[in-house]
JSON list of C-alpha atoms and ligand atoms in Angstrom, two decimals:
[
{"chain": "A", "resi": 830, "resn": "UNK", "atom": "CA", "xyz": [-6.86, 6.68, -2.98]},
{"chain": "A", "resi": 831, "resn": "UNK", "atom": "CA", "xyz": [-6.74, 4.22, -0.17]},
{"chain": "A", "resi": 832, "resn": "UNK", "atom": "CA", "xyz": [-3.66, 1.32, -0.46]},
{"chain": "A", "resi": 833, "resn": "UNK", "atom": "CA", "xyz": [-5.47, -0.50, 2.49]},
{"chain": "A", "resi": 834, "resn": "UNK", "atom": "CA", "xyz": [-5.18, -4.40, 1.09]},
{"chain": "A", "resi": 835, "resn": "UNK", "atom": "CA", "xyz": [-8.80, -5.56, 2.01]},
{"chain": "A", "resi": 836, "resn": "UNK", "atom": "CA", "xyz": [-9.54, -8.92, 0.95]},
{"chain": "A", "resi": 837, "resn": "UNK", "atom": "CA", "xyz": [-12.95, -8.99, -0.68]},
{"chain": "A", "resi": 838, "resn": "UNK", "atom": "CA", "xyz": [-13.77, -11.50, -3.15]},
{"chain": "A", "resi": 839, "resn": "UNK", "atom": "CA", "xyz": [-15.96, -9.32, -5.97]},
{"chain": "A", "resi": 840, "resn": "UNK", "atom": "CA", "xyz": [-17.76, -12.38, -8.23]},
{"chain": "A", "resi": 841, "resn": "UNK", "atom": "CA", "xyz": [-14.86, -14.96, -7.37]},
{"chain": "A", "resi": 842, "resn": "UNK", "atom": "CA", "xyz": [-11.98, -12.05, -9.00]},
{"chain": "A", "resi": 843, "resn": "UNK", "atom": "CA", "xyz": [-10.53, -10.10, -9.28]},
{"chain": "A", "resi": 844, "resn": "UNK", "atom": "CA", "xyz": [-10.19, -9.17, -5.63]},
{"chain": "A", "resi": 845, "resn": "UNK", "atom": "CA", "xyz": [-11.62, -5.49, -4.70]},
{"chain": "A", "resi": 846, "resn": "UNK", "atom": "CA", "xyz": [-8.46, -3.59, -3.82]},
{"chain": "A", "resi": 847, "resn": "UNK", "atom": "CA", "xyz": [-6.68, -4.35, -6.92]},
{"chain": "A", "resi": 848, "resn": "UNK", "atom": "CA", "xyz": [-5.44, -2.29, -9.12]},
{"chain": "A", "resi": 849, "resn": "UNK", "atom": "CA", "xyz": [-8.39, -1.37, -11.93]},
{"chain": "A", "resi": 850, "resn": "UNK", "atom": "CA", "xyz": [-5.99, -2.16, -15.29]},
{"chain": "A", "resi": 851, "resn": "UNK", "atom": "CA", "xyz": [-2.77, -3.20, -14.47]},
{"chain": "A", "resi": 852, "resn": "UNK", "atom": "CA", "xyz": [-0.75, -2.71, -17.76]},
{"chain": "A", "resi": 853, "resn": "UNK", "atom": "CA", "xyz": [-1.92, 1.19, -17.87]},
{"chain": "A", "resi": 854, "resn": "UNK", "atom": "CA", "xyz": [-0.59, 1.57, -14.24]},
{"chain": "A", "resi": 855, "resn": "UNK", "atom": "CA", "xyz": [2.63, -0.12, -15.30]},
{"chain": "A", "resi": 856, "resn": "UNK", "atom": "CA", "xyz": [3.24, 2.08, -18.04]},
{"chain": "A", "resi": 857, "resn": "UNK", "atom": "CA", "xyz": [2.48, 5.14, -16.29]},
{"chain": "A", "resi": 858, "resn": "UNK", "atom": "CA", "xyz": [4.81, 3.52, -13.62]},
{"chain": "A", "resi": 859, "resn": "UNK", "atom": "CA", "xyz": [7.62, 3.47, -16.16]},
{"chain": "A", "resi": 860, "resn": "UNK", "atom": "CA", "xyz": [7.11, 6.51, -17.74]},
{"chain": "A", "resi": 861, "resn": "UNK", "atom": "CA", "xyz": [7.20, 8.24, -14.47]},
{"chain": "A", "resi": 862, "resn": "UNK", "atom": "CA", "xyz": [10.34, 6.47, -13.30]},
{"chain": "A", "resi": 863, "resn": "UNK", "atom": "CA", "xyz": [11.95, 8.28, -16.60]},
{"chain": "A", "resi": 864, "resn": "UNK", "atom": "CA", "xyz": [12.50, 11.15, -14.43]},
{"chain": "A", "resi": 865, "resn": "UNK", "atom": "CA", "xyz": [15.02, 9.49, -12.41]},
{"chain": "A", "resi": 866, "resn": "UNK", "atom": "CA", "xyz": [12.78, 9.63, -9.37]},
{"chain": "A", "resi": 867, "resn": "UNK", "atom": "CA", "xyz": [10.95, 6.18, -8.23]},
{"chain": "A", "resi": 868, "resn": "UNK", "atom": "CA", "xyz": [7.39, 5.67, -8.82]},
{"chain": "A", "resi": 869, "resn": "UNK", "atom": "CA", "xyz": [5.96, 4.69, -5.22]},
{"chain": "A", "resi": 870, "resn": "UNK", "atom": "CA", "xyz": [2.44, 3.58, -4.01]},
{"chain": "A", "resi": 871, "resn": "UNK", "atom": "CA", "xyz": [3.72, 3.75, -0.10]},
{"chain": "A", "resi": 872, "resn": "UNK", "atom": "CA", "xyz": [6.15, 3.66, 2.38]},
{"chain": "A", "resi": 873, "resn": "UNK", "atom": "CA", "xyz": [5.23, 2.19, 5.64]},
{"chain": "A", "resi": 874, "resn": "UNK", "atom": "CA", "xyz": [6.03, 0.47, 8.79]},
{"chain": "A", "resi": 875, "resn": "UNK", "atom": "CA", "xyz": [4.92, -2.48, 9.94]},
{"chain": "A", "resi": 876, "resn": "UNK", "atom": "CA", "xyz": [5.46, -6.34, 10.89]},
{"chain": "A", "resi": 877, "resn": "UNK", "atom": "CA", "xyz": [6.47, -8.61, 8.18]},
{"chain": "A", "resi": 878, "resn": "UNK", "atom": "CA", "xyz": [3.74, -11.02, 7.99]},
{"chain": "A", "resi": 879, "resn": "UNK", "atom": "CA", "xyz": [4.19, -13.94, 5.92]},
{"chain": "A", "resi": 880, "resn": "UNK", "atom": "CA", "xyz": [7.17, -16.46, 5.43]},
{"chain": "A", "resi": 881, "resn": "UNK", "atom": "CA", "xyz": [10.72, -16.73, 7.23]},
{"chain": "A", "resi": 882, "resn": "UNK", "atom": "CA", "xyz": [11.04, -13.02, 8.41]},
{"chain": "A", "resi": 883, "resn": "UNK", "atom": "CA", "xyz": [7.37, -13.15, 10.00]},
{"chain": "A", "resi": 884, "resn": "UNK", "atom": "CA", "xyz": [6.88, -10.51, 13.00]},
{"chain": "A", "resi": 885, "resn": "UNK", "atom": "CA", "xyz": [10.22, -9.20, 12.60]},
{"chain": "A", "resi": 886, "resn": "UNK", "atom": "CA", "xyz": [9.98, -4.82, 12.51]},
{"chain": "A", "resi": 887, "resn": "UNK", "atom": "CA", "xyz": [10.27, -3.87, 8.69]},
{"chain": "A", "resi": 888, "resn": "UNK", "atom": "CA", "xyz": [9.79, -0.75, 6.72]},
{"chain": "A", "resi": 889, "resn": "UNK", "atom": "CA", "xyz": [7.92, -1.23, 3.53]},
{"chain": "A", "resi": 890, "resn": "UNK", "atom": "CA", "xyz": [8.69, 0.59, 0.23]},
{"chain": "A", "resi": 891, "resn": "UNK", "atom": "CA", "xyz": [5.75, -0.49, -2.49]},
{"chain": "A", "resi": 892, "resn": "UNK", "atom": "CA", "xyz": [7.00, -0.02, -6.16]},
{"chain": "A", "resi": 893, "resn": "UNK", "atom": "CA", "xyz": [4.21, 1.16, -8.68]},
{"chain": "A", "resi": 894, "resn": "UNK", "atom": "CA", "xyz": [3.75, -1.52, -11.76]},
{"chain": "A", "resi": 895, "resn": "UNK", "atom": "CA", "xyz": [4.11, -5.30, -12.11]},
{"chain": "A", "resi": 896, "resn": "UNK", "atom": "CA", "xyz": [4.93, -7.00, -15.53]},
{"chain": "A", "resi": 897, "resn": "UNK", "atom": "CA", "xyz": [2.36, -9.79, -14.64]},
{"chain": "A", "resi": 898, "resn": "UNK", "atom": "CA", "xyz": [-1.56, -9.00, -14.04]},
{"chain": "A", "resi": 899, "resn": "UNK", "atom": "CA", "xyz": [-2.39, -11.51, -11.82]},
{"chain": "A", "resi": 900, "resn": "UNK", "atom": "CA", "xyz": [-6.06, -12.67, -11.88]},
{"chain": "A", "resi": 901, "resn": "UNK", "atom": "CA", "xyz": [-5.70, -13.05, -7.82]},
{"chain": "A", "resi": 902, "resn": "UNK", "atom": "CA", "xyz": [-3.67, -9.62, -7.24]},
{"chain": "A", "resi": 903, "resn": "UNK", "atom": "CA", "xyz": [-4.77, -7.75, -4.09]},
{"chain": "A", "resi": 904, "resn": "UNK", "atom": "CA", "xyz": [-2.72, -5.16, -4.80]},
{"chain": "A", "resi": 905, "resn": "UNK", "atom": "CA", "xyz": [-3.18, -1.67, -5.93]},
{"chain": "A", "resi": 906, "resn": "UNK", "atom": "CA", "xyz": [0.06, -0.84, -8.07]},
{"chain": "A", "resi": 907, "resn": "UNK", "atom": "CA", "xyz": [-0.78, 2.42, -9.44]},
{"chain": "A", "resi": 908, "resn": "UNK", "atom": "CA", "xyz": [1.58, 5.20, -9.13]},
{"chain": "A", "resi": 909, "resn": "UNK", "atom": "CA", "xyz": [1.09, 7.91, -5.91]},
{"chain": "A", "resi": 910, "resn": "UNK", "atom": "CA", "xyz": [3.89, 9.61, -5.96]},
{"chain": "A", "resi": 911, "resn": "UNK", "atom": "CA", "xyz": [7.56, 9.82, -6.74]},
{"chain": "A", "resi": 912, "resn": "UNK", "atom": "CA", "xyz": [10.48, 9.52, -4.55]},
{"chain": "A", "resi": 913, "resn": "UNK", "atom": "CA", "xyz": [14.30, 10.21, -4.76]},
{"chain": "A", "resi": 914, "resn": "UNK", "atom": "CA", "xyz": [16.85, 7.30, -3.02]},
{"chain": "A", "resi": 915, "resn": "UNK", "atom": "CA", "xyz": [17.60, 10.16, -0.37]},
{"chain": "A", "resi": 916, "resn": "UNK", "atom": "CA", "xyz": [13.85, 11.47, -0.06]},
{"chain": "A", "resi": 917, "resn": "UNK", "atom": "CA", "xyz": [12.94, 7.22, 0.64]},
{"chain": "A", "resi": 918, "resn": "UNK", "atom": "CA", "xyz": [15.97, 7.11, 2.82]},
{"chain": "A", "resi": 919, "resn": "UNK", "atom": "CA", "xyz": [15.37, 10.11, 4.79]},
{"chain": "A", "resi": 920, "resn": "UNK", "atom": "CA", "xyz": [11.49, 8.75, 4.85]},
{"chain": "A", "resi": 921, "resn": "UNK", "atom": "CA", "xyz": [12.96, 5.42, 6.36]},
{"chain": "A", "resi": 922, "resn": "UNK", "atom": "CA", "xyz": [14.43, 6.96, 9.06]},
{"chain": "A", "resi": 923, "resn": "UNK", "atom": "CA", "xyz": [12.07, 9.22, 9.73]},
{"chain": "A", "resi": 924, "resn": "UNK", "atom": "CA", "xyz": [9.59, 6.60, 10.07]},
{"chain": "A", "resi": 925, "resn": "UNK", "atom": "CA", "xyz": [11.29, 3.96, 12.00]},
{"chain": "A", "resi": 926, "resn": "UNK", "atom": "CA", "xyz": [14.48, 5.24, 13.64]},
{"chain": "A", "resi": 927, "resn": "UNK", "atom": "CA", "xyz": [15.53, 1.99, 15.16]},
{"chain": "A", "resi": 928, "resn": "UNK", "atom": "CA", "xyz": [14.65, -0.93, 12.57]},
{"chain": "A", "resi": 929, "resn": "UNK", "atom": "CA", "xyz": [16.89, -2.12, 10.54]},
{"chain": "A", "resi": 930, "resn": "UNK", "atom": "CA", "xyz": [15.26, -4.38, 7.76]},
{"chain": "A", "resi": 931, "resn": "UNK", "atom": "CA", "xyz": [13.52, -2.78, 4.76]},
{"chain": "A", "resi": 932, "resn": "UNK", "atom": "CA", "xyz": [11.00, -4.60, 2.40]},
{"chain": "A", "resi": 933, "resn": "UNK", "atom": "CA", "xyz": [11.07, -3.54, -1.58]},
{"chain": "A", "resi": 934, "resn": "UNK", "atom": "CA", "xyz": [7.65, -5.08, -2.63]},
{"chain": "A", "resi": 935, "resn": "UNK", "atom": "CA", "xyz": [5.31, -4.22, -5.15]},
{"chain": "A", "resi": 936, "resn": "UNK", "atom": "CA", "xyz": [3.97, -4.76, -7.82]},
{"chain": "A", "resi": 937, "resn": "UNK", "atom": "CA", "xyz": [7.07, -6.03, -9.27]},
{"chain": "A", "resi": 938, "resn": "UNK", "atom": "CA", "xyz": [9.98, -3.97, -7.24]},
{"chain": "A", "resi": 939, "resn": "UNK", "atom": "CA", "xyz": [12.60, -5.47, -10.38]},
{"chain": "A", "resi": 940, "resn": "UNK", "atom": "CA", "xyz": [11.09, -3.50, -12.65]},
{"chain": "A", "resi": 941, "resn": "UNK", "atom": "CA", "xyz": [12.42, -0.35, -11.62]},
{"chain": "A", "resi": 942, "resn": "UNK", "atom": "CA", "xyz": [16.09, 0.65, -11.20]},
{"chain": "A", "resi": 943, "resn": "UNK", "atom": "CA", "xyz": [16.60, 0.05, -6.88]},
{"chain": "A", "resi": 944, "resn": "UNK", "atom": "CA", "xyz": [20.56, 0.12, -7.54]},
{"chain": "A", "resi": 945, "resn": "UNK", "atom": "CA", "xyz": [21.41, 3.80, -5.92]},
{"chain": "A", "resi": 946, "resn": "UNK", "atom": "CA", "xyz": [18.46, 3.27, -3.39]},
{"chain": "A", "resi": 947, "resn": "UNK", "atom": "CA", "xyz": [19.51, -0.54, -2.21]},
{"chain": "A", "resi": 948, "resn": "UNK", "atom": "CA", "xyz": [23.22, 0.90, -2.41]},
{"chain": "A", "resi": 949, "resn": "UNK", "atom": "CA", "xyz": [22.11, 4.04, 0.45]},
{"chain": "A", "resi": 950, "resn": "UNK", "atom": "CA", "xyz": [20.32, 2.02, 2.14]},
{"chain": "A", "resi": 951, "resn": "UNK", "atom": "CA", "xyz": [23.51, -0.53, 2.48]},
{"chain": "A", "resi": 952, "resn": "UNK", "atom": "CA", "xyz": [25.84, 2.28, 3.40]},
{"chain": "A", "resi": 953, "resn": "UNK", "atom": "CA", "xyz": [23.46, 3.69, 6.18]},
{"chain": "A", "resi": 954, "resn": "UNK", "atom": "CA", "xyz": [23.20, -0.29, 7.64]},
{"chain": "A", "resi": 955, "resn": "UNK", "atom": "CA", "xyz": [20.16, -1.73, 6.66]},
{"chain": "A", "resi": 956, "resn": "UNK", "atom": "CA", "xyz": [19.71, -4.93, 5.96]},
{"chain": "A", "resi": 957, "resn": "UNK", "atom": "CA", "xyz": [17.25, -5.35, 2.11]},
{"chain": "A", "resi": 958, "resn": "UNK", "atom": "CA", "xyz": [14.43, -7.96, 1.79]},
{"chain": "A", "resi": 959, "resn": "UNK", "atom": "CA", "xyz": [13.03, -7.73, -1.46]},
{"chain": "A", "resi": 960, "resn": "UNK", "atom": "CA", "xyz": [9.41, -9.34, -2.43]},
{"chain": "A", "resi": 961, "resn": "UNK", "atom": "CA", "xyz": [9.07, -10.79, -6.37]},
{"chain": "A", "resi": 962, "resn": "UNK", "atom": "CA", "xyz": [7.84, -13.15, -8.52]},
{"chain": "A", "resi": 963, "resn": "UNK", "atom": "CA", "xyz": [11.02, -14.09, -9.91]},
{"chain": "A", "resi": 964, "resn": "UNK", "atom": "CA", "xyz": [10.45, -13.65, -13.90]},
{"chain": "A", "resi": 965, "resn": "UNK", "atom": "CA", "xyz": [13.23, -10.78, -14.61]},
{"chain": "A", "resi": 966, "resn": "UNK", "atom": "CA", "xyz": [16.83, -11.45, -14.47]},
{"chain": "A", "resi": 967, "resn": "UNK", "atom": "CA", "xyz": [18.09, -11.17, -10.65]},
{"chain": "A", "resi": 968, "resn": "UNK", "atom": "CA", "xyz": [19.71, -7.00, -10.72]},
{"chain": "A", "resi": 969, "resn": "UNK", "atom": "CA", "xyz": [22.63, -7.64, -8.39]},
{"chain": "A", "resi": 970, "resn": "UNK", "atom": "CA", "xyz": [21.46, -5.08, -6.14]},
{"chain": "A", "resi": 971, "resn": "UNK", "atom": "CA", "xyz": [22.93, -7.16, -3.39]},
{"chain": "A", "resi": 972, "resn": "UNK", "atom": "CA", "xyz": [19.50, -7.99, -1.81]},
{"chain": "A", "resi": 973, "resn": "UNK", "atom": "CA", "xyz": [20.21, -9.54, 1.62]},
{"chain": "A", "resi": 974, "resn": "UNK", "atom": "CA", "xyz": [17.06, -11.35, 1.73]},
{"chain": "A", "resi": 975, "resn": "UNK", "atom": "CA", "xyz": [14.95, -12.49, -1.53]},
{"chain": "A", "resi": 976, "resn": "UNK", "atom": "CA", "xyz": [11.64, -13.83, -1.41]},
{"chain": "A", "resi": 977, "resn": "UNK", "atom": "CA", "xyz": [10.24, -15.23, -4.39]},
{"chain": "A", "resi": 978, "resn": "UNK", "atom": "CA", "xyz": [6.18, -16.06, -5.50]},
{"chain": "A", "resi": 979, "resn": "UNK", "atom": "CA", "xyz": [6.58, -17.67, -8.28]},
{"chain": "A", "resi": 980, "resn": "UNK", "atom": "CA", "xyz": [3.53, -17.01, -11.04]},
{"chain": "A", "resi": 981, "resn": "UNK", "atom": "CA", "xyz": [3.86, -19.88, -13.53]},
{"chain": "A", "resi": 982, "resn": "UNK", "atom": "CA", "xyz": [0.18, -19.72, -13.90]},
{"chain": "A", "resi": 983, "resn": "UNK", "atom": "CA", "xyz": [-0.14, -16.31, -14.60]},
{"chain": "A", "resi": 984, "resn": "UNK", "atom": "CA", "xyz": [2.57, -16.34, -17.40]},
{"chain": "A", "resi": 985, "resn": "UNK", "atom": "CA", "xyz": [5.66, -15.99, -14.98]},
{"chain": "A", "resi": 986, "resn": "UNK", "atom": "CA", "xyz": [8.80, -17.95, -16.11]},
{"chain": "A", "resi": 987, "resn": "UNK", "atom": "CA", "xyz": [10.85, -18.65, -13.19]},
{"chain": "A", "resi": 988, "resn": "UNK", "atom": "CA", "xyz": [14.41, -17.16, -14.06]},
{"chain": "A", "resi": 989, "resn": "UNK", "atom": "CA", "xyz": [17.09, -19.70, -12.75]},
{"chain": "A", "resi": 990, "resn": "UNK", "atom": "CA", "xyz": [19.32, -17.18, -10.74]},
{"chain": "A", "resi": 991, "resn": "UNK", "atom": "CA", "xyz": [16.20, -17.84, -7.95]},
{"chain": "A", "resi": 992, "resn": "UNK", "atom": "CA", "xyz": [16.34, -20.93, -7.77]},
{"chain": "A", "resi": 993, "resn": "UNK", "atom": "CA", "xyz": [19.95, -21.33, -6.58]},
{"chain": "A", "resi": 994, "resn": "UNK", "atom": "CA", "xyz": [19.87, -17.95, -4.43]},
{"chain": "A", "resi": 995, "resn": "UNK", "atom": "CA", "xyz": [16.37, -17.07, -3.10]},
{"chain": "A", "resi": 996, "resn": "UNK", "atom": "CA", "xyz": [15.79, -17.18, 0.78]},
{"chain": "A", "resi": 997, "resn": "UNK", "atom": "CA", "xyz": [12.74, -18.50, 0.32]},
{"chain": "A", "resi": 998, "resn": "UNK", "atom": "CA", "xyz": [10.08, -19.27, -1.71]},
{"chain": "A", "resi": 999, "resn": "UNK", "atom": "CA", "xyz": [6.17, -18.11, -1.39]},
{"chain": "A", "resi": 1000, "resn": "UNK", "atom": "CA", "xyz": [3.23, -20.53, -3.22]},
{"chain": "A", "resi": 1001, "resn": "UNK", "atom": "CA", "xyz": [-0.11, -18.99, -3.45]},
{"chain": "A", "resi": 1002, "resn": "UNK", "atom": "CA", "xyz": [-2.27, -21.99, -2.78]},
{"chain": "A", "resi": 1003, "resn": "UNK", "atom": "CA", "xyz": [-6.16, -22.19, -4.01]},
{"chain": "A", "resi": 1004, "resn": "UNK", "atom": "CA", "xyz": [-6.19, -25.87, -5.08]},
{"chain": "A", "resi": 1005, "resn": "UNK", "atom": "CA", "xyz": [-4.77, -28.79, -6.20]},
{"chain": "A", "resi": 1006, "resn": "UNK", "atom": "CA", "xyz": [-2.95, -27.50, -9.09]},
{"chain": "A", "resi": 1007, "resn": "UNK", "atom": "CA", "xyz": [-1.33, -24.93, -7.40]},
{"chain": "A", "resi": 1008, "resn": "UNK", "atom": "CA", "xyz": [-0.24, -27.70, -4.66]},
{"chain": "A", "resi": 1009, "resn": "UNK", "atom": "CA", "xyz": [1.15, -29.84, -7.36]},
{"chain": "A", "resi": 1010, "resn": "UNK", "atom": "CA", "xyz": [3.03, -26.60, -8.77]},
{"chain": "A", "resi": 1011, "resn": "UNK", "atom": "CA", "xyz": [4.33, -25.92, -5.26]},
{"chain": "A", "resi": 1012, "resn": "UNK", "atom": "CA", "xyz": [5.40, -29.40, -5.14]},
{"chain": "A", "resi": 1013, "resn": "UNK", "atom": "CA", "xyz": [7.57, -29.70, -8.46]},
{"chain": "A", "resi": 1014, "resn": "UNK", "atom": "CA", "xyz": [9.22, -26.18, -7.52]},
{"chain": "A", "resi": 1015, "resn": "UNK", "atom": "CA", "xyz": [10.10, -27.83, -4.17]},
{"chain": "A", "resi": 1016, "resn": "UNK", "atom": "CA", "xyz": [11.50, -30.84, -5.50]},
{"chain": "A", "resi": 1017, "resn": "UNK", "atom": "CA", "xyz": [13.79, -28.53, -8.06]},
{"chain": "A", "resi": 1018, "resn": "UNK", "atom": "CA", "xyz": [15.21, -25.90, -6.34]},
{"chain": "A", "resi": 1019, "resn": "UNK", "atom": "CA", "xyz": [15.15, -27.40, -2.98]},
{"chain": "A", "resi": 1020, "resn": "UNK", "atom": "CA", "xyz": [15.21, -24.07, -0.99]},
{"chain": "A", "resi": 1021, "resn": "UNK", "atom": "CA", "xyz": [12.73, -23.29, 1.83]},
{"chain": "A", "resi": 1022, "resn": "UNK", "atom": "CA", "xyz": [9.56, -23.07, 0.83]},
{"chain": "A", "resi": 1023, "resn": "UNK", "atom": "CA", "xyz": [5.90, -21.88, 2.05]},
{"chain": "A", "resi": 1024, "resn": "UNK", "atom": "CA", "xyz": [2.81, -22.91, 1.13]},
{"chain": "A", "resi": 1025, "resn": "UNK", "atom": "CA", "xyz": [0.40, -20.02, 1.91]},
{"chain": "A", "resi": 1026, "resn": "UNK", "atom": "CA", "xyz": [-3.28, -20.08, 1.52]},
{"chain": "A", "resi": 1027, "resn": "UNK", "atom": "CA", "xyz": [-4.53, -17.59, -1.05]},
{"chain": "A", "resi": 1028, "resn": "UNK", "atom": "CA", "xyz": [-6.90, -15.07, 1.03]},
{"chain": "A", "resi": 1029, "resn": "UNK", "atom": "CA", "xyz": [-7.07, -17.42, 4.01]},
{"chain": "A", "resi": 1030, "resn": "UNK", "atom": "CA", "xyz": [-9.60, -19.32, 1.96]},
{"chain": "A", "resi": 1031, "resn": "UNK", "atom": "CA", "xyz": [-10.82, -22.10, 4.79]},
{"chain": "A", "resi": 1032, "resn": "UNK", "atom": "CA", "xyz": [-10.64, -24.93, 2.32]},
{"chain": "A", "resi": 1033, "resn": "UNK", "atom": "CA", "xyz": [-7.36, -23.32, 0.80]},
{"chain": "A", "resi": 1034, "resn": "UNK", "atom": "CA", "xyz": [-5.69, -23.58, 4.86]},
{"chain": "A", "resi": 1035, "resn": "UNK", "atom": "CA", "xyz": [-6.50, -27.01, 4.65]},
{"chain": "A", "resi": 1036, "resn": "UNK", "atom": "CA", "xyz": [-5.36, -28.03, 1.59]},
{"chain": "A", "resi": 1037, "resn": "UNK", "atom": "CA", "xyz": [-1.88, -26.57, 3.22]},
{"chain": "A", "resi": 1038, "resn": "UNK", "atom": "CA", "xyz": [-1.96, -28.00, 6.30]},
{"chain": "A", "resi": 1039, "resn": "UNK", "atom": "CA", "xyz": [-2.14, -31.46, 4.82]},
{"chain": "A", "resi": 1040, "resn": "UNK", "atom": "CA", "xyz": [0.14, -30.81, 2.40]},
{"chain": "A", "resi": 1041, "resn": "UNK", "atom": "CA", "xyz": [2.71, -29.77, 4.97]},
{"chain": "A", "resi": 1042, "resn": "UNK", "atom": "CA", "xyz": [2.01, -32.76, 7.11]},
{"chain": "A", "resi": 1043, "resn": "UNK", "atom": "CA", "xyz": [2.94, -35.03, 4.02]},
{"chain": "A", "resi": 1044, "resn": "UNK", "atom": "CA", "xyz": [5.59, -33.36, 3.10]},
{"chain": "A", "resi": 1045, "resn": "UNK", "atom": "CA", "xyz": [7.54, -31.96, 6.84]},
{"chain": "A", "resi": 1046, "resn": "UNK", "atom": "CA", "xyz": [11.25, -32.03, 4.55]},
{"chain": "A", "resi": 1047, "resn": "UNK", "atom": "CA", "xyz": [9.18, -30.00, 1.75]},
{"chain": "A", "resi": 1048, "resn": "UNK", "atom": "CA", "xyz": [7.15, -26.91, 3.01]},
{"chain": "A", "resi": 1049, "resn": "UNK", "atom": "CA", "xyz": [6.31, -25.24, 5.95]},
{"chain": "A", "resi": 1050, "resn": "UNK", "atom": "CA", "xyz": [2.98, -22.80, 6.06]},
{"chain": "A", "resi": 1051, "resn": "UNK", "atom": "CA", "xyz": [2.80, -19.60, 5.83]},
{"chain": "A", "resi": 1052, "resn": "UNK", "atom": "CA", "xyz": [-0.46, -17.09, 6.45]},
{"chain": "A", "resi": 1053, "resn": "UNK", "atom": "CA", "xyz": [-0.77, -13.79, 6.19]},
{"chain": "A", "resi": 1054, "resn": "UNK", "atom": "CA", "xyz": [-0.62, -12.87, 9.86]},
{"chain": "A", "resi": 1055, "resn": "UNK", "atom": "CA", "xyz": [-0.86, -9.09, 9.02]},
{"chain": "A", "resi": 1056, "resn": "UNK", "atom": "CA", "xyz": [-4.46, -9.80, 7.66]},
{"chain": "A", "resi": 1057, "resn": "UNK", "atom": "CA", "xyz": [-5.75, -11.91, 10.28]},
{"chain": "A", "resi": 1058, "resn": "UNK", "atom": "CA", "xyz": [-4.13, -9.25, 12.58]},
{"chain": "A", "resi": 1059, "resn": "UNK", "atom": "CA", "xyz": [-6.01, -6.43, 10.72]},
{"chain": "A", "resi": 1060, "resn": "UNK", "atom": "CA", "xyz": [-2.43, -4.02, 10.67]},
{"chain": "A", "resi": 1061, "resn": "UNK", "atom": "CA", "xyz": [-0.36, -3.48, 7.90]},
{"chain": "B", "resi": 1736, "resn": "SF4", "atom": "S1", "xyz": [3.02, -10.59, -9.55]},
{"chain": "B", "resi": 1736, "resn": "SF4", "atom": "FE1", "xyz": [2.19, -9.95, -7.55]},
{"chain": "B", "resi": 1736, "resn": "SF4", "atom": "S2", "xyz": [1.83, -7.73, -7.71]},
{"chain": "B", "resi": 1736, "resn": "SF4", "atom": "FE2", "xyz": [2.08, -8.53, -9.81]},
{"chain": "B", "resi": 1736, "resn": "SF4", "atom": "S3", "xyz": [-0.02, -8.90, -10.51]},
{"chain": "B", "resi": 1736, "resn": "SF4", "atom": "FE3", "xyz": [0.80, -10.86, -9.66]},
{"chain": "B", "resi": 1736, "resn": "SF4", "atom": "S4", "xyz": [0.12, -10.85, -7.51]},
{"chain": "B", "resi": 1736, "resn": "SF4", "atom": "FE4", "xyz": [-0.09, -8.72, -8.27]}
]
């Protein structure tokens, strides 16, 4: 089964590419991870293509399952294989000798155990973003880099650790709603946030763009430069 993200609207949504029913790959996520290996979708290296760390050389590790089921997801979650802490680390280095930063993304990378993986990873010198939507409590895994789309919307309550220690924060913007969501997260936590069109929707960009220009102290855009880019 291909992970390829390929954005192709199918009726509106779901998005083609996503996984088929999320809470069945979750579960077999967690039931899998019950053998003390991780349950992976992919490892792979690329350029980090949205927010603060864009174009900077990262390895990606993509956790199987999510606890939300987002009507938007482009994701496919579902489990393809497991991995050990030292079989991903090894895989790491193996892939990309010479970089440095590693991505945990997802699905929902908290929902899994990363304590003995983020803790190798540490000890051979990486530095750890990590990609979530903020709902579970933060794990202490001593993430260097956190990066936070929050899913109010989708039935995601924010927990508050985020909003007084998250790098940065990611809004998936459609409309107006979601603008004025972006806007009242803004004005709470006050960390840097992005305002990033969902699918590179035309009217979507432009509803950013303004909303940037009105608010400069506020937001700054992000797209998702790997798409456009057609890479990773
Ligand atoms: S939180 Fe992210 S990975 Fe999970 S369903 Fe929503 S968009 Fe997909």
């Amino acid at each position: 089964m291909s992970s390829t993200l390929v954005l192709q609207p199918h009726n509106g949504r779901p998005y083609l590419g996503a996984t088929p029913d999320p809470a069945a790959a979750t579960r077999d996520a967690m039931a899998a991870a019950k053998s003390g290996a991780l349950p992976l979708v992919e490892i792979f290296y690329s350029l980090q293509g949205e927010g603060l760390r864009t174009g900077q050389a990262t390895v990606f590790v993509r956790f199987a399952g999510c606890n939300l089921a987002c009507e938007f997801c482009d994701t496919d979650f579902r489990v393809q294989r497991l991995g050990t802490p030292e079989e991903i680390a090894d895989e790491i280095a193996s892939l990309a000798p010479d970089c440095r930063w590693v991505c945990f993304t997802g699905g929902e990378p908290t929902i899994q155990d990363l304590q003995a993986l983020s803790d190798l990873l540490h000890a051979r010198g990486y530095h750890l973003q990590m990609e979530t939507n903020g709902t579970r409590p933060q794990p202490g895994w001593g993430i260097d880099h956190v990066t936070v789309s929050p899913k109010q919307p989708q039935g995601g309550r924010l927990d508050s650790w985020y909003e007084a220690n998250a790098a940065e924060f990611k809004y998936v913007v459609d409309d107006d709603a979601d603008l004025a969501r972006a806007l009242d997260g803004a004005r709470g936590h006050g960390r840097m946030t992005f305002l990033q069109p969902n699918a590179l929707n035309k009217d979507a960009v432009a509803l950013c763009i303004e909303a940037v220009k009105a608010h400069p102290a506020l937001f700054r855009l992000s797209l998702q430069t790997h798409k456009f880019l057609d890479i990773r």
